[in-house]
Short mmCIF file of C-alpha atoms in Angstrom, two decimals:
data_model
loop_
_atom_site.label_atom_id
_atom_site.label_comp_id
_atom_site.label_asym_id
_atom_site.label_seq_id
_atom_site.Cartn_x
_atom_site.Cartn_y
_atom_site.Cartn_z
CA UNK A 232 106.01 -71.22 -91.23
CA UNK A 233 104.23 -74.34 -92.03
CA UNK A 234 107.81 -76.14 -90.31
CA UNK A 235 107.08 -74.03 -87.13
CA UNK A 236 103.56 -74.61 -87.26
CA UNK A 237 104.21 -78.85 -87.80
CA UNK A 238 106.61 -78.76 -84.91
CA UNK A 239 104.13 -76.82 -82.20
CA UNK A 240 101.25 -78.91 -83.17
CA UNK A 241 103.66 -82.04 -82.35
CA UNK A 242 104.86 -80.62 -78.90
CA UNK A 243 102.24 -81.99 -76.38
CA UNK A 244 100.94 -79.64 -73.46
CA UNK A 245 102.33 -80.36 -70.09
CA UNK A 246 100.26 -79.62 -67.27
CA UNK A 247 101.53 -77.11 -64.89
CA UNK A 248 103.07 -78.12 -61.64
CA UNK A 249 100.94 -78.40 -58.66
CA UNK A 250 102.14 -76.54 -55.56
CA UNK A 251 102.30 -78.82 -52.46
CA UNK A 252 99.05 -78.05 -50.52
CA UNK A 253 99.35 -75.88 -47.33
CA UNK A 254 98.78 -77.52 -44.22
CA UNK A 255 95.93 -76.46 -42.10
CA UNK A 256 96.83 -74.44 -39.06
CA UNK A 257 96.76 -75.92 -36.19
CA UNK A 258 95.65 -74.65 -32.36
CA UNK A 259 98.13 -74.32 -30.10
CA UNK A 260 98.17 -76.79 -27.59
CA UNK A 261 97.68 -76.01 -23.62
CA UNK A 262 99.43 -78.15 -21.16
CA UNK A 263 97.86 -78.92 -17.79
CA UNK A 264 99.70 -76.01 -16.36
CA UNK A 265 98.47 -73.56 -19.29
CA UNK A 266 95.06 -74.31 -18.07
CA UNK A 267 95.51 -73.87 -14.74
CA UNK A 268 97.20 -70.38 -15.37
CA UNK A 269 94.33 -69.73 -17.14
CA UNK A 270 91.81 -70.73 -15.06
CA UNK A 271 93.46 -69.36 -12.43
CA UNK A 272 93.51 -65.63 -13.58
CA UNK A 273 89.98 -65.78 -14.32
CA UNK A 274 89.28 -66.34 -10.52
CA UNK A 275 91.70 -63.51 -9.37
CA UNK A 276 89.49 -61.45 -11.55
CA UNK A 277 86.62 -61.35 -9.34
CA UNK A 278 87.89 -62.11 -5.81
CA UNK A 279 85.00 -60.93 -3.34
CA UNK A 280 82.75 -63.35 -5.49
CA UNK A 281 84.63 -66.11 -5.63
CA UNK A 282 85.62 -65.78 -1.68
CA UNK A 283 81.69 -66.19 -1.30
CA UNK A 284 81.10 -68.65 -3.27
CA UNK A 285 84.07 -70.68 -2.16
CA UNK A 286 82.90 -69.91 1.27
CA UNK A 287 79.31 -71.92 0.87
CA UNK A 288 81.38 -74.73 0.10
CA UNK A 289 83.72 -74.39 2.65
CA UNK A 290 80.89 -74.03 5.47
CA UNK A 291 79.43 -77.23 4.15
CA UNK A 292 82.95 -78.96 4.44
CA UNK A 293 83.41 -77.64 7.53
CA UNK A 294 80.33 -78.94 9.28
CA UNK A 295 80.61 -82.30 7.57
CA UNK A 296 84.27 -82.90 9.11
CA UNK A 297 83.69 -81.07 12.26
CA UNK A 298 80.87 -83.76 12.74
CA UNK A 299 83.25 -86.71 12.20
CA UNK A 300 85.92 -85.42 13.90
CA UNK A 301 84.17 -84.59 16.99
CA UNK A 302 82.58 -87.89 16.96
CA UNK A 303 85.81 -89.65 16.17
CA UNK A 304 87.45 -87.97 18.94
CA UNK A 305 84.34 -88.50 21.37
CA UNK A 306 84.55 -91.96 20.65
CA UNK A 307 88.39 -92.23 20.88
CA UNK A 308 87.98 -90.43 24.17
CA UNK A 309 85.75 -93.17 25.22
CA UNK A 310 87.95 -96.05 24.33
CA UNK A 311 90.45 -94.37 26.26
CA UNK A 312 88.47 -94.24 29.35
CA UNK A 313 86.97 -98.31 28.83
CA UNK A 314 90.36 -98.94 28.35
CA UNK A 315 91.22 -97.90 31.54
CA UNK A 316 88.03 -98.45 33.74
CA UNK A 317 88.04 -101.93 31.89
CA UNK A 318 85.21 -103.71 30.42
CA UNK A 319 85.21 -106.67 32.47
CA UNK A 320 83.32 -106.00 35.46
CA UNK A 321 80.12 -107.49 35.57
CA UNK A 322 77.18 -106.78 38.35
CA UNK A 323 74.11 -108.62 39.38
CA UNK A 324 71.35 -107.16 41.27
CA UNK A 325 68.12 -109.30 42.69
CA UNK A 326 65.27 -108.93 40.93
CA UNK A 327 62.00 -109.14 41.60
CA UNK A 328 60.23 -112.83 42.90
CA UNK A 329 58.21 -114.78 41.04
CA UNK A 330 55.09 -113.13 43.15
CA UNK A 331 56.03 -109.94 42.40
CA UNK A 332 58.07 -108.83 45.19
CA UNK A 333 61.81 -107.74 46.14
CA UNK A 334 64.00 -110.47 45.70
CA UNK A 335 67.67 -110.75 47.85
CA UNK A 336 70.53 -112.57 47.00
CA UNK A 337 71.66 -115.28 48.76
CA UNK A 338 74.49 -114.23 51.65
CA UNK A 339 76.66 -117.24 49.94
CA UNK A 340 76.65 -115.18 46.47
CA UNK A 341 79.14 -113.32 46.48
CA UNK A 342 81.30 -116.70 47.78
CA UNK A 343 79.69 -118.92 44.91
CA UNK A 344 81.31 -116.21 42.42
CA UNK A 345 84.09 -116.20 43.60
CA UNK A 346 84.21 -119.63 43.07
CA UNK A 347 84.08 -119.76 39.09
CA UNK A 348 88.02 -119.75 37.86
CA UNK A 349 87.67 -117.10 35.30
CA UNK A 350 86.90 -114.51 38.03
CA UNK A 351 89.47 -112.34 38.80
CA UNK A 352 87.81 -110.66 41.90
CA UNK A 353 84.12 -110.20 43.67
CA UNK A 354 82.56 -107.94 45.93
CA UNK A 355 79.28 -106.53 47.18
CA UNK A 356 77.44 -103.23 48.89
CA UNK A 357 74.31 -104.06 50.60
CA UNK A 358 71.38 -101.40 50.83
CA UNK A 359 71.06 -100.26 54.43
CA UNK A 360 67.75 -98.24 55.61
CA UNK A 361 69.60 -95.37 57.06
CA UNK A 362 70.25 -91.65 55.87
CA UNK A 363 72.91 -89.61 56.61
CA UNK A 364 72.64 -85.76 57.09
CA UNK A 365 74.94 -83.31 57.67
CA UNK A 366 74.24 -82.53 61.27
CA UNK A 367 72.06 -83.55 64.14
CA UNK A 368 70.06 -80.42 63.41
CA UNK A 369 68.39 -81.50 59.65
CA UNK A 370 65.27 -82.54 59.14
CA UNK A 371 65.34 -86.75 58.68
CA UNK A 372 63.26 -86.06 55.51
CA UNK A 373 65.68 -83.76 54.02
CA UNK A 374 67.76 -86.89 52.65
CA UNK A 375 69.10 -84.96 49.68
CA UNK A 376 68.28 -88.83 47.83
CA UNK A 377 71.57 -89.85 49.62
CA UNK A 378 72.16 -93.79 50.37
CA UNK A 379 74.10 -95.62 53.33
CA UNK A 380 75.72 -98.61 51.90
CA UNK A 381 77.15 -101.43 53.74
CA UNK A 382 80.39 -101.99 51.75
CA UNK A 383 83.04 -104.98 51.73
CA UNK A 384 87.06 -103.42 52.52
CA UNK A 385 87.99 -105.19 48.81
CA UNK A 386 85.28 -102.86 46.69
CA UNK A 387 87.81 -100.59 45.72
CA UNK A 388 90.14 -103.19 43.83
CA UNK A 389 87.17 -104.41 42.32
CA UNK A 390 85.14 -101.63 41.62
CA UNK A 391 87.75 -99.33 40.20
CA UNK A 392 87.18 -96.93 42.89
CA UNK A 393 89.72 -94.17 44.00
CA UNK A 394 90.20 -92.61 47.17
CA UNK A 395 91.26 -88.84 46.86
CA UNK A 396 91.66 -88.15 50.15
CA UNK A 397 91.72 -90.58 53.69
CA UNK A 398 91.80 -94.22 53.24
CA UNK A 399 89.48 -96.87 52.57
CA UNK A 400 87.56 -99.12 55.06
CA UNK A 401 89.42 -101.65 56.68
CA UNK A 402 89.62 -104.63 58.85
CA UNK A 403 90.14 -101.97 61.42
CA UNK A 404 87.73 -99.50 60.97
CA UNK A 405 85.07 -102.08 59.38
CA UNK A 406 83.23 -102.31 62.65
CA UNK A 407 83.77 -99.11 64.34
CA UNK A 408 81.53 -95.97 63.64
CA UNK A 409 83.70 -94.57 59.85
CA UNK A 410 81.97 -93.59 57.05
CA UNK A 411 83.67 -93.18 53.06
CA UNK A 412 81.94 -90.45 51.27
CA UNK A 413 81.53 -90.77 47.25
CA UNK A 414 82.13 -87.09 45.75
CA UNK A 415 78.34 -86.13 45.22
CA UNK A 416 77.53 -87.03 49.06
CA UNK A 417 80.41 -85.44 50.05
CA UNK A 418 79.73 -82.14 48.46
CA UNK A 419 75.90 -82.50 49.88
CA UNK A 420 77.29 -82.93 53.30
CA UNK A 421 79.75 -80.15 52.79
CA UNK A 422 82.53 -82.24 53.36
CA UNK A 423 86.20 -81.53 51.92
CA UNK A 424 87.97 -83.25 53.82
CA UNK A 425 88.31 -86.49 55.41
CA UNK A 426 89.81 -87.27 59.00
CA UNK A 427 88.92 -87.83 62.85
CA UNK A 428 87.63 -84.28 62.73
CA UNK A 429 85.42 -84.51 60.14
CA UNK A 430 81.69 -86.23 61.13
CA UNK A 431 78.38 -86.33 60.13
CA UNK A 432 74.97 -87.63 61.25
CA UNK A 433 74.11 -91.21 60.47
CA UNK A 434 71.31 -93.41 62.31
CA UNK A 435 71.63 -91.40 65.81
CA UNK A 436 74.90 -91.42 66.15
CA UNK A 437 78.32 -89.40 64.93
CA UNK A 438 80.38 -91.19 62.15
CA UNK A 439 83.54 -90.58 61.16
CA UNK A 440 84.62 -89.36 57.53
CA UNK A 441 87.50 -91.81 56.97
CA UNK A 442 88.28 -91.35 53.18
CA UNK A 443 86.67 -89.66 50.00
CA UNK A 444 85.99 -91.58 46.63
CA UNK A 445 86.53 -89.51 43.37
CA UNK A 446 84.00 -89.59 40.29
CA UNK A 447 83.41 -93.51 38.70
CA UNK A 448 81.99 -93.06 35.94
CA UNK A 449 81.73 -97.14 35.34
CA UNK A 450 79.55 -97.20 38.93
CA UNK A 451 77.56 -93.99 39.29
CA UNK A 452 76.04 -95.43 42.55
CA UNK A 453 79.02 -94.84 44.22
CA UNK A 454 79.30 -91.33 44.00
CA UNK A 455 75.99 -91.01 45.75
CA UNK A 456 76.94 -93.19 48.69
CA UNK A 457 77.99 -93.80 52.07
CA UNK A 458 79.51 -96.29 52.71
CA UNK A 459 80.61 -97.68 56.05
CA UNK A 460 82.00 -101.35 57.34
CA UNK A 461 79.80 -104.34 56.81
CA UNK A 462 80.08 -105.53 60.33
CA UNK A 463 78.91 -101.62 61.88
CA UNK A 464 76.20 -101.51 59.02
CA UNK A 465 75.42 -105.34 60.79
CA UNK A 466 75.38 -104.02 64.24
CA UNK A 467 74.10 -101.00 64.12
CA UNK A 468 72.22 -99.60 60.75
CA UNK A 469 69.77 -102.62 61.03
CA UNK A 470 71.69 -103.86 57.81
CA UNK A 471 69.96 -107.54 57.20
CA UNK A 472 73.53 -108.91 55.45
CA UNK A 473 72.01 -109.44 52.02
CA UNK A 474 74.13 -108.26 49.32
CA UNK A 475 72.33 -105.66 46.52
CA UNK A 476 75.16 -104.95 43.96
CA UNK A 477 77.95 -108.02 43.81
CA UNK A 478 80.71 -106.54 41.26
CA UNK A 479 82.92 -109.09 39.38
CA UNK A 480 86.01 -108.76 37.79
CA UNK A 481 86.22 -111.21 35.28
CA UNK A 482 89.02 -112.57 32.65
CA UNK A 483 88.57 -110.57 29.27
CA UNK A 484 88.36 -113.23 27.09
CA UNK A 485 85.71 -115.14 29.38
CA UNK A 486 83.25 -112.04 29.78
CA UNK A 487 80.58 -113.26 27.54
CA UNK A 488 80.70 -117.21 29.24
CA UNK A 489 80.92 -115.88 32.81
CA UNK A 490 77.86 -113.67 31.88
CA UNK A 491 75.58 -116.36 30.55
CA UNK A 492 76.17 -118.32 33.98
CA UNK A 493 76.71 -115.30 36.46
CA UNK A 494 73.33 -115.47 37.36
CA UNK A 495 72.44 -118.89 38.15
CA UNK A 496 75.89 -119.22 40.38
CA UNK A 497 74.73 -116.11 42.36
CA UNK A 498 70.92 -117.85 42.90
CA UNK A 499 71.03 -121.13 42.13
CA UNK A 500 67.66 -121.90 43.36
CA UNK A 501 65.90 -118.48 41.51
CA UNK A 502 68.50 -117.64 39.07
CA UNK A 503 65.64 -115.83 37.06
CA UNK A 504 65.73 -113.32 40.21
CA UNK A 505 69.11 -112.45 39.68
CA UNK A 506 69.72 -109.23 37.27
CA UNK A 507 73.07 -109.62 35.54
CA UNK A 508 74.97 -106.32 34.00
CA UNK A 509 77.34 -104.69 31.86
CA UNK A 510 78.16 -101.45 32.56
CA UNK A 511 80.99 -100.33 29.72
CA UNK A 512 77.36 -101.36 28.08
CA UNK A 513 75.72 -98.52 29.09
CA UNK A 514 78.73 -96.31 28.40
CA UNK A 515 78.42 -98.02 24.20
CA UNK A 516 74.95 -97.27 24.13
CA UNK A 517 75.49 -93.64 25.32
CA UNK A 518 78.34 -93.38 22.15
CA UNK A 519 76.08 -94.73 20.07
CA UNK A 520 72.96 -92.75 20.56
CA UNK A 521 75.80 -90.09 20.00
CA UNK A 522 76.53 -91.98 17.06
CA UNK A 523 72.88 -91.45 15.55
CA UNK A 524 72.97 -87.20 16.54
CA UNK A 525 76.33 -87.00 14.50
CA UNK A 526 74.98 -88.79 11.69
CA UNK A 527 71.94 -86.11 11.46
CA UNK A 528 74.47 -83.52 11.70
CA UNK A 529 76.41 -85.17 8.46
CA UNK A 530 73.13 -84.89 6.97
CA UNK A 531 72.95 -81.35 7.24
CA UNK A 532 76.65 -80.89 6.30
CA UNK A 533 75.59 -82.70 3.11
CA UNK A 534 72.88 -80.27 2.24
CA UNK A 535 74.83 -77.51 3.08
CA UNK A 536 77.56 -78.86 0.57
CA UNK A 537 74.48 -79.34 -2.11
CA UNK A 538 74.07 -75.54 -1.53
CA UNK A 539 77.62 -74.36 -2.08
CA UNK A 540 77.40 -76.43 -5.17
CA UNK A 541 74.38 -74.52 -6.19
CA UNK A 542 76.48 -71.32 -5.09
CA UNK A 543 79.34 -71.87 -7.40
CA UNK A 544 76.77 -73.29 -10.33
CA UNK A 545 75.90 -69.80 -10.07
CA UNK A 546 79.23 -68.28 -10.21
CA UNK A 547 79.89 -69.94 -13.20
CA UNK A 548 76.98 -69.01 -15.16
CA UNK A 549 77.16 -65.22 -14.41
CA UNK A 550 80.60 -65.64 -15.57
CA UNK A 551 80.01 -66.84 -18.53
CA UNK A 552 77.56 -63.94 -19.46
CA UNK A 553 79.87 -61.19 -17.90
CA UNK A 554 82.81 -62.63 -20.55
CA UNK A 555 81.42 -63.44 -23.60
CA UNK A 556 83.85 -61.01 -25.27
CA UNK A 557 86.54 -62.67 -23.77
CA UNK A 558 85.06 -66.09 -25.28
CA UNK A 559 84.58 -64.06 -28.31
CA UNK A 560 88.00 -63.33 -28.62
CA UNK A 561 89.90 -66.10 -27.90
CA UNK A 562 87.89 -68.39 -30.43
CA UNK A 563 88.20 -65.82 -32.85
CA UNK A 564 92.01 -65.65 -32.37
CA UNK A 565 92.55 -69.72 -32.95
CA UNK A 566 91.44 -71.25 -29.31
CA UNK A 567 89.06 -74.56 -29.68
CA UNK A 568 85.26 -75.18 -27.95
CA UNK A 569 87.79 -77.72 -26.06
CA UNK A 570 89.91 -74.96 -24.68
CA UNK A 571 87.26 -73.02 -23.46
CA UNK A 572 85.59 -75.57 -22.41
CA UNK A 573 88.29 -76.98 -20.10
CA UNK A 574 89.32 -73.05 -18.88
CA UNK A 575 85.70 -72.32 -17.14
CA UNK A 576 85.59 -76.09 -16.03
CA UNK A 577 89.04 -75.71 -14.71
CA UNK A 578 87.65 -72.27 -12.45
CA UNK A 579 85.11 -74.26 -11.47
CA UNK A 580 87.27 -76.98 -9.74
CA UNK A 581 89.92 -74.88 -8.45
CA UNK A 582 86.94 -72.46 -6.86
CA UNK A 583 85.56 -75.64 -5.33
CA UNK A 584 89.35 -77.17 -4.26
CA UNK A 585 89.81 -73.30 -2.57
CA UNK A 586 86.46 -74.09 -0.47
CA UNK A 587 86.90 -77.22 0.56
CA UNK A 588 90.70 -77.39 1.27
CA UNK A 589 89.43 -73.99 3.60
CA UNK A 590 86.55 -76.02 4.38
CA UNK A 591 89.18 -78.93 5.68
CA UNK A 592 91.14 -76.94 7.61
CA UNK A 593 87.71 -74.84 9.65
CA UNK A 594 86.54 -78.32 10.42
CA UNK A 595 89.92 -79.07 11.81
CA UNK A 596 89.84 -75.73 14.02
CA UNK A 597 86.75 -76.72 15.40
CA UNK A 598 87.29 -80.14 16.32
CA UNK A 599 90.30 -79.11 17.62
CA UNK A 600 88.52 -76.44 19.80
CA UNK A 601 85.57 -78.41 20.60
CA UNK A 602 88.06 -81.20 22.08
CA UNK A 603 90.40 -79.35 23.95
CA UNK A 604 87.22 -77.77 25.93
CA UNK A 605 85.89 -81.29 26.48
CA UNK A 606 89.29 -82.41 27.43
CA UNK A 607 89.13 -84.87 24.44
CA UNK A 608 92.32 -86.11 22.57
CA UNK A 609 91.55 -83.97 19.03
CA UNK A 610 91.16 -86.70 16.32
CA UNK A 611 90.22 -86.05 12.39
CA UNK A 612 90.69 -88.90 10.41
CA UNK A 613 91.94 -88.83 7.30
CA UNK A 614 89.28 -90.42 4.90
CA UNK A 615 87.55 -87.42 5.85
CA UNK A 616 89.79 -84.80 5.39
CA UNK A 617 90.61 -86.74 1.81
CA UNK A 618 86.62 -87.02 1.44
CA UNK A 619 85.83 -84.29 2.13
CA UNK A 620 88.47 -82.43 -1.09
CA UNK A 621 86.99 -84.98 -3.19
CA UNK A 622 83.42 -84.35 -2.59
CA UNK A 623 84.07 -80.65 -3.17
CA UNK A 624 85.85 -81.67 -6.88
CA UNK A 625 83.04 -83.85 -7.69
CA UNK A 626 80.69 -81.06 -6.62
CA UNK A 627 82.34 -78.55 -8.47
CA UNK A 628 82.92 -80.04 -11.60
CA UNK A 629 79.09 -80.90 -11.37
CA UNK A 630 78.41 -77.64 -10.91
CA UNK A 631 80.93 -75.78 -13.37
CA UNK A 632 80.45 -78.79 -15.88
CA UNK A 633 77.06 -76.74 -17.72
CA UNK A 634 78.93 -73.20 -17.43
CA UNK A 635 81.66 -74.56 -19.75
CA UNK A 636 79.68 -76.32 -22.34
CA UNK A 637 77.79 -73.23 -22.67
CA UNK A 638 80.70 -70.99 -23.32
CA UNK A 639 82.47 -73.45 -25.40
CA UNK A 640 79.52 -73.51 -27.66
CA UNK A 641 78.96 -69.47 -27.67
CA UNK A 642 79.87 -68.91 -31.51
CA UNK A 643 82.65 -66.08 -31.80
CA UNK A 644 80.89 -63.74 -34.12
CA UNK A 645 77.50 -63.92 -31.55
CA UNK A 646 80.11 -63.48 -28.32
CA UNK A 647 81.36 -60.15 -29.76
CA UNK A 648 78.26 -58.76 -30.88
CA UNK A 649 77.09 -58.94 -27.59
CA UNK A 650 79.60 -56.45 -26.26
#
């Protein structure tokens, strides 16, 4: 015994082996495509609400793209037609004396222009005194605010003007009783067509409708007019021979310098009673008071964005309290505050890509529309279709960005006692 006892009190104690420590579990991770699953079924869920919601956005889009597109294409239409028309013509007008009264250019003006090498080509109307009516039987003060002009046979090459029907003045006609309605006067007159047939009342005497002009839009005054030989509007309008519109046709890259001395080469002793022109001017100014409207209508696209924001703010939060037992349940059964988190954020974006991709394509309808009925080429550019997807994520993710930290902090054991 005392051998056994000897040897056990020898034998030290070994420690017992330790068992390798268990690894903590880990989540499961969720790819990109996970979460959009995810966030996607959530959405299909409630449909009517999320086709509202996605529709405040889309509205929003829709007005802010429709307002750039139509103004794109406006302005695109306008290019079109200064392209055309050309922006090179330049006018002067007299002004008014240094005493205060009507000035006249000089009969040598339009000569003296013609003169300057960058011009292209020059002519004139003069003013005449006398009204035109349709018949011998109305009333001389029943003008209907129609002009007689006395006009030079090159005005149409210079002008831009087109004859729709008949023929222009000539070195023919120029001195003979023939008249060249613009397409207001002619309607006034009730005159549709031009030819030996065709007269109307002017100064006493019947004048042949030789030719109609159609619509320029670069020389309004012309569609107003009639306009008849210098040398008859000489003889027998009491026409005094003093131009009142000389039109210049200048080289393109010489507009500006032939502008700056236009006036002084068409009066040289007054040039300060010479008015010198633009008129694609007038035509820019036009676009961009159009310019100023579209950019209060992008305004109110913006706010109307703000509100779908708002809209699917509220979406998101009523979702979160409708499915706190969902919440409950997932983060009970192993998903992360990060999971969650990214699922209701993830709603939140694709609800906001739905309304503005829908949002995209409405404004593209009605630019589209709006166009064709204007008879504008249809033209959305594409920093605003882009912009306007990206302004709906940002918005969303704004908006949906509070939702999911508030479910992703909802502690499991409070989310399912709330059911």
């Amino acid at each position: 015994m005392t051998t056994v006892k000897e040897t056990a009190a020898e034998e030290p104690v070994r420690p017992a082996p330790s068992r390798p420590a268990r690894p903590r579990p880990r989540p499961a991770r969720m790819n990109p495509a996970d979460v959009l699953r995810v966030g996607g079924s959530g959405l299909r869920s409630r449909p009517l609400r999320v086709f509202l919601s996605a529709l405040g956005i889309a509205i929003g889009i829709a007005a802010m793209v429709g307002v750039v597109g139509i103004s794109t294409s406006s302005t695109e239409d306008l290019n079109r037609r200064l392209s055309a028309l050309g922006t090179n013509l330049l006018t002067v007008t007299p002004g008014q004396s240094f005493g205060g009264g009507a000035a006249h250019l000089p009969d040598e003006s339009v000569e003296m222009i013609g003169n300057i090498p960058e011009v292209e080509s020059v002519s004139a109307l003069g003013k005449t005194g006398a009204k035109v009516y349709r018949n011998d039987h109305i009333p001389k003060e029943e003008t209907g605010g129609l002009n007689v002009y006395a006009a030079r046979t090159d005005l149409p090459e210079t002008a831009g003007a087109e004859i729709v029907d008949g023929r222009w003045l000539n070195a023919a006609n120029q001195r003979y009783p023939a008249v060249v309605l613009g397409p207001t006067a002619a309607e006034q007159l009730g005159v549709f067509r031009a030819g030996t047939g065709t007269k109307v009342w002017m100064a006493g005497q019947w004048v042949t409708v030789v030719g109609l002009l159609a619509p320029n839009e670069l020389v309004p005054e012309l569609d107003s007019a009639a306009l008849t030989g210098w040398t008859f509007a000489e003889e027998e309008l009491g026409f005094d021979g003093y131009p009142t519109t000389v039109y210049t046709r200048v080289e393109e890259a010489a507009v500006t310098d032939v502008q700056a001395i236009l006036g002084a080469t068409a009066n040289p002793e007054n040039p300060s009673e010479a008015n010198v022109s633009r008129p694609s001017d007038v035509l820019a100014a036009k676009q961009a008071t159009d310019d100023t409207l579209s950019g209060l209508l992008l305004g109110l696209g913006a706010v109307a964005l703000l509100v779908g924001g708002v809209g699917v703010a509220n979406t998101m939060v009523i979702s979160v309290l409708e499915r706190r037992s969902e919440i409950g349940l997932r983060r009970s059964l192993g998903a992360t505050r990060g999971q969650v988190r990214n699922q209701f954020l993830c709603e939140a974006l694709l609800l906001s890509a739905l309304g503005g991709i829908g949002g995209v394509l409405l404004g593209i309808a009605v630019t589209s529309g709006y166009a064709t009925y204007q008879g504008w080429p249809s033209v959305v550019p594409v920093w605003a279709m882009a912009g306007g997807v990206g302004a709906t994520l940002v918005i969303g993710g704004l908006a949906g960005f509070y939702p999911a930290l508030r479910a992703a902090r909802l502690p499991p054991t409070e989310a399912l006692s709330t059911t």
